[in-house]
Amino acid sequence: MPRTSPRSGPSPAAAAGALVLLLTAAVTGCGSAERAGGAPEQTAARPAPSGPAADRVGALFVADTGGARVCTASVVHSPGRNLLITAAHCAAPDGVPLDDLVFAPGYRDGLTPHGTWPVTAVTVDPAWEDGQDEDDDVAFLAVGPLDGRQVEDEVGSGAFAAGLGTGREVTVTGYPNADDAPITCRARTSAHGATQQRFDCAGFTNGTSGSPWTTDAGQVIGVIGGYQSGGASPDTSYSVAFDAHVADLYRRAASD
């Protein structure tokens, strides 16, 4: 099933050379089981342990944590220390930003250990605004301060990175709508055409759109979204390829 509604809640080519914007982050992971005879089973997500890496990921809600849960988002480093990344179909499902979004980092079992942070600005590509092109399904969200602190000061951040290509080990952490705690999985990315990437791991169902793909070096190189709004099956997930185009969007959001 596509993730525009089920996975999310409310309803090209890479540039030559690597464009890498590195700052800081950590990672968690999961392994795969084996069938009798040694044949590997498909990797499946498991509950994400609490800790600094998981706390940088959170759930997006409308209005407050008693409202509709929309998707998953995570903190990425920016000069203002107030920037999140998610899928564009989460924050602007028809090309128009949703009102009254809030971010709850480290949300777990109905609790918000790091508070709820109001979204104050949504940055998406004009091509997403005009036609919801799946190759532009990424968004950056600015959040306001809470008690005088920025969200990055509270939970830390990942490092946005573009131009690294595929074939990389990543840890993906997100919030299925059916659960009140995050899941996580470690997998290897592969290309899906020139402008999309994918990974295989079972369990990424409704609500996991926007989940960050984080390398062992703490670089966020994808978010669940893009092709089929993240995937028609919870066993395979997709992301826009983070290339020079996405790097320009990040710079625009980070400078606002």
mmCIF file of N, CA and C in Angstrom, residues 40 89 170 205:
data_model
loop_
_atom_site.group_PDB
_atom_site.id
_atom_site.type_symbol
_atom_site.label_atom_id
_atom_site.label_comp_id
_atom_site.label_asym_id
_atom_site.label_seq_id
_atom_site.Cartn_x
_atom_site.Cartn_y
_atom_site.Cartn_z
ATOM 1 N N PRO A 40 19.582 -16.693 4.840
ATOM 2 C CA PRO A 40 19.128 -15.545 5.603
ATOM 3 C C PRO A 40 17.652 -15.249 5.370
ATOM 4 N N HIS A 89 5.600 14.802 1.413
ATOM 5 C CA HIS A 89 4.188 14.411 1.450
ATOM 6 C C HIS A 89 3.654 14.340 2.873
ATOM 7 N N VAL A 170 22.901 1.688 6.493
ATOM 8 C CA VAL A 170 22.192 2.746 7.205
ATOM 9 C C VAL A 170 21.353 2.132 8.316
ATOM 10 N N THR A 205 5.629 0.475 8.345
ATOM 11 C CA THR A 205 4.231 0.609 7.971
ATOM 12 C C THR A 205 3.774 2.057 8.137
#
